[in-house]
């Protein structure tokens, strides 16, 4: 008999919330129990790719660092390429950079200038949508590099932070909300 399908509720139950990590006031969503369970991890990738057929996406962009885990798996499933958006100073070739504000200070992320063929159809993937600053900056980089974003896809969304509002203009989808 085949195993029952993984549901978003199964995934939600497996996520562990760690209070005050990495700093006081943050409820950190720990996804490692999902990754460590072969059935849950594979089911999570099934759900992330559910709206797309292999061949309908040219590249999947993952955001440094936990986004890489999901984006690479999604890329393999959809037979698409994988493109990393990395923290500034990590990419070896000529890159576009984009800065965005954090609660305290700012952050800069980057993408290779030749990451895409012109007009590539792209999924942008990250583990978690919080304020939306990271994903909005990554989306700006993808556009600057000449690709078209089909959807911005998250495993987890912290809806109370209203990060979606920073991504208006793009279809946004998340598997589970807190
Ligand atoms: P933001 O730019 O505020 O949407 O933050 C999103 C990025 O920060 C994602 O790449 C997440 O990995 C990470 N992040 C923010 N808040 C949390 C949280 N509560 N638990 C786990 N990761 C988080």
PDB file of C-alpha atoms and ligand atoms in Angstrom:
ATOM      1  CA  UNK A   1       0.000   0.000   0.000  1.00  0.00           C
ATOM      2  CA  UNK A   2       1.323   3.489  -0.816  1.00  0.00           C
ATOM      3  CA  UNK A   3       1.961   5.963   2.000  1.00  0.00           C
ATOM      4  CA  UNK A   4      -0.730   8.611   2.650  1.00  0.00           C
ATOM      5  CA  UNK A   5      -0.117  11.987   1.011  1.00  0.00           C
ATOM      6  CA  UNK A   6       1.628  14.612   3.121  1.00  0.00           C
ATOM      7  CA  UNK A   7      -0.681  17.539   3.948  1.00  0.00           C
ATOM      8  CA  UNK A   8       0.206  21.108   4.945  1.00  0.00           C
ATOM      9  CA  UNK A   9      -1.146  20.222   8.420  1.00  0.00           C
ATOM     10  CA  UNK A  10       1.411  17.374   8.687  1.00  0.00           C
ATOM     11  CA  UNK A  11       4.184  19.817   7.831  1.00  0.00           C
ATOM     12  CA  UNK A  12       2.903  22.428  10.273  1.00  0.00           C
ATOM     13  CA  UNK A  13       2.912  19.900  13.119  1.00  0.00           C
ATOM     14  CA  UNK A  14       6.552  19.014  12.405  1.00  0.00           C
ATOM     15  CA  UNK A  15       7.846  22.593  12.532  1.00  0.00           C
ATOM     16  CA  UNK A  16       9.456  23.467  15.851  1.00  0.00           C
ATOM     17  CA  UNK A  17       9.202  27.002  17.229  1.00  0.00           C
ATOM     18  CA  UNK A  18      12.216  28.193  19.206  1.00  0.00           C
ATOM     19  CA  UNK A  19      11.569  31.267  21.358  1.00  0.00           C
ATOM     20  CA  UNK A  20      14.110  34.105  21.439  1.00  0.00           C
ATOM     21  CA  UNK A  21      16.392  32.744  18.701  1.00  0.00           C
ATOM     22  CA  UNK A  22      18.637  34.200  17.340  1.00  0.00           C
ATOM     23  CA  UNK A  23      17.636  37.209  19.455  1.00  0.00           C
ATOM     24  CA  UNK A  24      15.047  38.089  22.099  1.00  0.00           C
ATOM     25  CA  UNK A  25      11.521  38.469  20.710  1.00  0.00           C
ATOM     26  CA  UNK A  26      11.988  36.236  17.627  1.00  0.00           C
ATOM     27  CA  UNK A  27       9.916  33.042  17.418  1.00  0.00           C
ATOM     28  CA  UNK A  28      12.232  31.084  15.133  1.00  0.00           C
ATOM     29  CA  UNK A  29      10.592  28.481  12.889  1.00  0.00           C
ATOM     30  CA  UNK A  30      12.905  25.475  12.838  1.00  0.00           C
ATOM     31  CA  UNK A  31      12.340  23.422   9.670  1.00  0.00           C
ATOM     32  CA  UNK A  32      15.043  20.812  10.356  1.00  0.00           C
ATOM     33  CA  UNK A  33      12.506  18.182  11.578  1.00  0.00           C
ATOM     34  CA  UNK A  34      10.791  18.407   8.160  1.00  0.00           C
ATOM     35  CA  UNK A  35      14.081  18.075   6.282  1.00  0.00           C
ATOM     36  CA  UNK A  36      15.185  15.106   8.381  1.00  0.00           C
ATOM     37  CA  UNK A  37      12.017  13.120   7.571  1.00  0.00           C
ATOM     38  CA  UNK A  38      12.192  11.679   4.023  1.00  0.00           C
ATOM     39  CA  UNK A  39       8.395  11.445   3.672  1.00  0.00           C
ATOM     40  CA  UNK A  40       7.746  14.984   4.906  1.00  0.00           C
ATOM     41  CA  UNK A  41      10.563  16.559   2.885  1.00  0.00           C
ATOM     42  CA  UNK A  42       9.447  14.858  -0.318  1.00  0.00           C
ATOM     43  CA  UNK A  43       5.791  15.725   0.427  1.00  0.00           C
ATOM     44  CA  UNK A  44       6.770  19.339   0.993  1.00  0.00           C
ATOM     45  CA  UNK A  45       8.451  19.455  -2.435  1.00  0.00           C
ATOM     46  CA  UNK A  46       5.340  17.815  -3.989  1.00  0.00           C
ATOM     47  CA  UNK A  47       3.207  20.632  -2.553  1.00  0.00           C
ATOM     48  CA  UNK A  48       5.664  23.369  -3.591  1.00  0.00           C
ATOM     49  CA  UNK A  49       5.626  22.105  -7.196  1.00  0.00           C
ATOM     50  CA  UNK A  50       1.923  21.184  -7.395  1.00  0.00           C
ATOM     51  CA  UNK A  51       0.932  24.024  -9.747  1.00  0.00           C
ATOM     52  CA  UNK A  52       3.697  23.439 -12.289  1.00  0.00           C
ATOM     53  CA  UNK A  53       4.519  20.819 -14.907  1.00  0.00           C
ATOM     54  CA  UNK A  54       8.119  19.906 -15.727  1.00  0.00           C
ATOM     55  CA  UNK A  55       9.167  22.158 -18.603  1.00  0.00           C
ATOM     56  CA  UNK A  56       6.899  25.083 -17.625  1.00  0.00           C
ATOM     57  CA  UNK A  57       9.617  26.782 -15.578  1.00  0.00           C
ATOM     58  CA  UNK A  58      13.126  27.620 -16.823  1.00  0.00           C
ATOM     59  CA  UNK A  59      14.838  28.369 -13.510  1.00  0.00           C
ATOM     60  CA  UNK A  60      14.176  28.211  -9.788  1.00  0.00           C
ATOM     61  CA  UNK A  61      15.835  30.910  -7.707  1.00  0.00           C
ATOM     62  CA  UNK A  62      16.710  30.101  -4.089  1.00  0.00           C
ATOM     63  CA  UNK A  63      17.514  32.691  -1.429  1.00  0.00           C
ATOM     64  CA  UNK A  64      20.591  32.231   0.801  1.00  0.00           C
ATOM     65  CA  UNK A  65      20.648  29.982   2.802  1.00  0.00           C
ATOM     66  CA  UNK A  66      17.599  27.857   3.745  1.00  0.00           C
ATOM     67  CA  UNK A  67      15.885  28.809   0.480  1.00  0.00           C
ATOM     68  CA  UNK A  68      18.598  26.846  -1.366  1.00  0.00           C
ATOM     69  CA  UNK A  69      17.388  23.581   0.165  1.00  0.00           C
ATOM     70  CA  UNK A  70      13.844  23.924  -1.156  1.00  0.00           C
ATOM     71  CA  UNK A  71      14.682  25.687  -4.429  1.00  0.00           C
ATOM     72  CA  UNK A  72      17.206  23.048  -5.491  1.00  0.00           C
ATOM     73  CA  UNK A  73      14.727  20.248  -4.780  1.00  0.00           C
ATOM     74  CA  UNK A  74      11.972  22.112  -6.669  1.00  0.00           C
ATOM     75  CA  UNK A  75      14.339  22.707  -9.615  1.00  0.00           C
ATOM     76  CA  UNK A  76      15.160  18.997  -9.882  1.00  0.00           C
ATOM     77  CA  UNK A  77      11.478  18.034  -9.675  1.00  0.00           C
ATOM     78  CA  UNK A  78      10.525  20.531 -12.448  1.00  0.00           C
ATOM     79  CA  UNK A  79      13.605  19.830 -14.575  1.00  0.00           C
ATOM     80  CA  UNK A  80      14.547  23.503 -14.307  1.00  0.00           C
ATOM     81  CA  UNK A  81      17.888  25.159 -13.583  1.00  0.00           C
ATOM     82  CA  UNK A  82      18.807  26.438 -10.128  1.00  0.00           C
ATOM     83  CA  UNK A  83      20.048  30.002  -9.524  1.00  0.00           C
ATOM     84  CA  UNK A  84      21.304  31.232  -6.133  1.00  0.00           C
ATOM     85  CA  UNK A  85      20.672  34.686  -4.673  1.00  0.00           C
ATOM     86  CA  UNK A  86      23.511  35.060  -2.195  1.00  0.00           C
ATOM     87  CA  UNK A  87      24.615  37.413   0.523  1.00  0.00           C
ATOM     88  CA  UNK A  88      26.952  40.125  -0.792  1.00  0.00           C
ATOM     89  CA  UNK A  89      30.543  39.061  -1.391  1.00  0.00           C
ATOM     90  CA  UNK A  90      29.872  35.346  -1.895  1.00  0.00           C
ATOM     91  CA  UNK A  91      29.286  35.113  -5.655  1.00  0.00           C
ATOM     92  CA  UNK A  92      32.481  34.752  -7.704  1.00  0.00           C
ATOM     93  CA  UNK A  93      31.413  36.455 -10.957  1.00  0.00           C
ATOM     94  CA  UNK A  94      30.097  39.930 -11.850  1.00  0.00           C
ATOM     95  CA  UNK A  95      26.862  40.479  -9.934  1.00  0.00           C
ATOM     96  CA  UNK A  96      23.946  42.826  -9.444  1.00  0.00           C
ATOM     97  CA  UNK A  97      23.439  43.876  -5.834  1.00  0.00           C
ATOM     98  CA  UNK A  98      20.345  45.012  -3.961  1.00  0.00           C
ATOM     99  CA  UNK A  99      20.193  46.399  -0.422  1.00  0.00           C
ATOM    100  CA  UNK A 100      17.171  46.379   1.866  1.00  0.00           C
ATOM    101  CA  UNK A 101      16.397  47.561   5.381  1.00  0.00           C
ATOM    102  CA  UNK A 102      16.274  45.286   8.391  1.00  0.00           C
ATOM    103  CA  UNK A 103      14.835  46.241  11.772  1.00  0.00           C
ATOM    104  CA  UNK A 104      18.360  47.279  12.747  1.00  0.00           C
ATOM    105  CA  UNK A 105      20.668  48.147   9.840  1.00  0.00           C
ATOM    106  CA  UNK A 106      20.534  46.754   6.326  1.00  0.00           C
ATOM    107  CA  UNK A 107      21.481  43.739   4.237  1.00  0.00           C
ATOM    108  CA  UNK A 108      22.752  43.323   0.687  1.00  0.00           C
ATOM    109  CA  UNK A 109      22.096  40.350  -1.600  1.00  0.00           C
ATOM    110  CA  UNK A 110      23.395  39.592  -5.085  1.00  0.00           C
ATOM    111  CA  UNK A 111      22.819  37.579  -8.283  1.00  0.00           C
ATOM    112  CA  UNK A 112      25.138  36.860 -11.206  1.00  0.00           C
ATOM    113  CA  UNK A 113      24.514  39.245 -14.129  1.00  0.00           C
ATOM    114  CA  UNK A 114      24.311  36.274 -16.527  1.00  0.00           C
ATOM    115  CA  UNK A 115      22.119  34.070 -14.301  1.00  0.00           C
ATOM    116  CA  UNK A 116      19.286  33.789 -16.870  1.00  0.00           C
ATOM    117  CA  UNK A 117      18.646  33.605 -20.566  1.00  0.00           C
ATOM    118  CA  UNK A 118      16.576  36.681 -21.481  1.00  0.00           C
ATOM    119  CA  UNK A 119      12.878  36.182 -20.675  1.00  0.00           C
ATOM    120  CA  UNK A 120      13.403  33.069 -18.554  1.00  0.00           C
ATOM    121  CA  UNK A 121      10.335  31.968 -16.558  1.00  0.00           C
ATOM    122  CA  UNK A 122      11.306  31.817 -12.914  1.00  0.00           C
ATOM    123  CA  UNK A 123       9.999  30.618  -9.577  1.00  0.00           C
ATOM    124  CA  UNK A 124      11.484  32.465  -6.600  1.00  0.00           C
ATOM    125  CA  UNK A 125      11.624  30.224  -3.533  1.00  0.00           C
ATOM    126  CA  UNK A 126      12.460  30.823   0.123  1.00  0.00           C
ATOM    127  CA  UNK A 127      11.784  28.919   3.320  1.00  0.00           C
ATOM    128  CA  UNK A 128       9.880  31.677   5.100  1.00  0.00           C
ATOM    129  CA  UNK A 129       8.126  34.996   4.414  1.00  0.00           C
ATOM    130  CA  UNK A 130       8.398  37.363   7.368  1.00  0.00           C
ATOM    131  CA  UNK A 131       8.462  41.133   6.634  1.00  0.00           C
ATOM    132  CA  UNK A 132       9.031  40.491   2.910  1.00  0.00           C
ATOM    133  CA  UNK A 133      12.159  42.634   2.645  1.00  0.00           C
ATOM    134  CA  UNK A 134      14.407  39.757   1.592  1.00  0.00           C
ATOM    135  CA  UNK A 135      12.028  38.371  -1.030  1.00  0.00           C
ATOM    136  CA  UNK A 136      11.231  41.834  -2.468  1.00  0.00           C
ATOM    137  CA  UNK A 137      14.963  42.547  -2.872  1.00  0.00           C
ATOM    138  CA  UNK A 138      15.490  39.126  -4.465  1.00  0.00           C
ATOM    139  CA  UNK A 139      12.588  39.731  -6.855  1.00  0.00           C
ATOM    140  CA  UNK A 140      14.133  43.058  -7.881  1.00  0.00           C
ATOM    141  CA  UNK A 141      17.418  41.258  -8.627  1.00  0.00           C
ATOM    142  CA  UNK A 142      15.686  38.595 -10.736  1.00  0.00           C
ATOM    143  CA  UNK A 143      13.959  41.287 -12.786  1.00  0.00           C
ATOM    144  CA  UNK A 144      17.185  43.226 -13.192  1.00  0.00           C
ATOM    145  CA  UNK A 145      18.858  40.073 -14.496  1.00  0.00           C
ATOM    146  CA  UNK A 146      16.181  39.871 -17.229  1.00  0.00           C
ATOM    147  CA  UNK A 147      13.884  37.068 -16.038  1.00  0.00           C
ATOM    148  CA  UNK A 148      10.109  36.973 -15.525  1.00  0.00           C
ATOM    149  CA  UNK A 149       8.789  35.851 -12.125  1.00  0.00           C
ATOM    150  CA  UNK A 150       5.887  33.395 -12.400  1.00  0.00           C
ATOM    151  CA  UNK A 151       5.404  33.100  -8.634  1.00  0.00           C
ATOM    152  CA  UNK A 152       7.103  33.761  -5.301  1.00  0.00           C
ATOM    153  CA  UNK A 153       6.748  30.575  -3.274  1.00  0.00           C
ATOM    154  CA  UNK A 154       7.338  30.037   0.445  1.00  0.00           C
ATOM    155  CA  UNK A 155       7.164  27.026   2.657  1.00  0.00           C
ATOM    156  CA  UNK A 156       6.075  29.155   5.652  1.00  0.00           C
ATOM    157  CA  UNK A 157       4.379  32.571   5.905  1.00  0.00           C
ATOM    158  CA  UNK A 158       4.192  34.636   9.092  1.00  0.00           C
ATOM    159  CA  UNK A 159       0.965  36.325   7.951  1.00  0.00           C
ATOM    160  CA  UNK A 160       0.778  38.785  10.844  1.00  0.00           C
ATOM    161  CA  UNK A 161       3.902  40.531   9.464  1.00  0.00           C
ATOM    162  CA  UNK A 162       2.094  41.269   6.165  1.00  0.00           C
ATOM    163  CA  UNK A 163       5.166  40.520   4.025  1.00  0.00           C
ATOM    164  CA  UNK A 164       2.898  39.928   1.025  1.00  0.00           C
ATOM    165  CA  UNK A 165       2.282  43.655   0.811  1.00  0.00           C
ATOM    166  CA  UNK A 166       5.950  44.160  -0.163  1.00  0.00           C
ATOM    167  CA  UNK A 167       5.503  41.654  -3.002  1.00  0.00           C
ATOM    168  CA  UNK A 168       2.495  43.230  -4.683  1.00  0.00           C
ATOM    169  CA  UNK A 169       2.665  42.701  -8.402  1.00  0.00           C
ATOM    170  CA  UNK A 170       3.774  39.081  -8.018  1.00  0.00           C
ATOM    171  CA  UNK A 171       1.655  36.008  -7.352  1.00  0.00           C
ATOM    172  CA  UNK A 172       2.599  34.854  -3.824  1.00  0.00           C
ATOM    173  CA  UNK A 173       1.928  31.363  -2.428  1.00  0.00           C
ATOM    174  CA  UNK A 174       2.812  29.719   0.859  1.00  0.00           C
ATOM    175  CA  UNK A 175       2.133  26.191   2.064  1.00  0.00           C
ATOM    176  CA  UNK A 176       1.495  26.995   5.713  1.00  0.00           C
ATOM    177  CA  UNK A 177       0.771  30.097   7.759  1.00  0.00           C
ATOM    178  CA  UNK A 178       1.431  31.046  11.353  1.00  0.00           C
TER     179      UNK A 178
HETATM  180  P1  LIG B   1      11.998  38.885   5.861  1.00  0.00           P
HETATM  181  O1  LIG B   1      12.945  39.599   4.955  1.00  0.00           O
HETATM  182  O2  LIG B   1      11.677  39.674   7.089  1.00  0.00           O
HETATM  183  O3  LIG B   1      10.764  38.415   5.125  1.00  0.00           O
HETATM  184  O4  LIG B   1      12.757  37.604   6.424  1.00  0.00           O
HETATM  185  C1  LIG B   1      12.835  36.447   5.677  1.00  0.00           C
HETATM  186  C2  LIG B   1      14.131  35.727   5.850  1.00  0.00           C
HETATM  187  O5  LIG B   1      14.563  35.672   7.204  1.00  0.00           O
HETATM  188  C3  LIG B   1      13.965  34.297   5.383  1.00  0.00           C
HETATM  189  O6  LIG B   1      15.054  33.981   4.515  1.00  0.00           O
HETATM  190  C4  LIG B   1      13.967  33.466   6.656  1.00  0.00           C
HETATM  191  O7  LIG B   1      14.832  32.373   6.509  1.00  0.00           O
HETATM  192  C5  LIG B   1      14.449  34.381   7.767  1.00  0.00           C
HETATM  193  N1  LIG B   1      13.496  34.488   8.893  1.00  0.00           N
HETATM  194  C6  LIG B   1      12.843  35.603   9.289  1.00  0.00           C
HETATM  195  N2  LIG B   1      12.074  35.387  10.353  1.00  0.00           N
HETATM  196  C7  LIG B   1      12.228  34.085  10.672  1.00  0.00           C
HETATM  197  C8  LIG B   1      11.661  33.224  11.681  1.00  0.00           C
HETATM  198  N3  LIG B   1      10.789  33.676  12.594  1.00  0.00           N
HETATM  199  N4  LIG B   1      12.034  31.918  11.691  1.00  0.00           N
HETATM  200  C9  LIG B   1      12.896  31.449  10.772  1.00  0.00           C
HETATM  201  N5  LIG B   1      13.465  32.197   9.797  1.00  0.00           N
HETATM  202  C10 LIG B   1      13.134  33.501   9.738  1.00  0.00           C
END
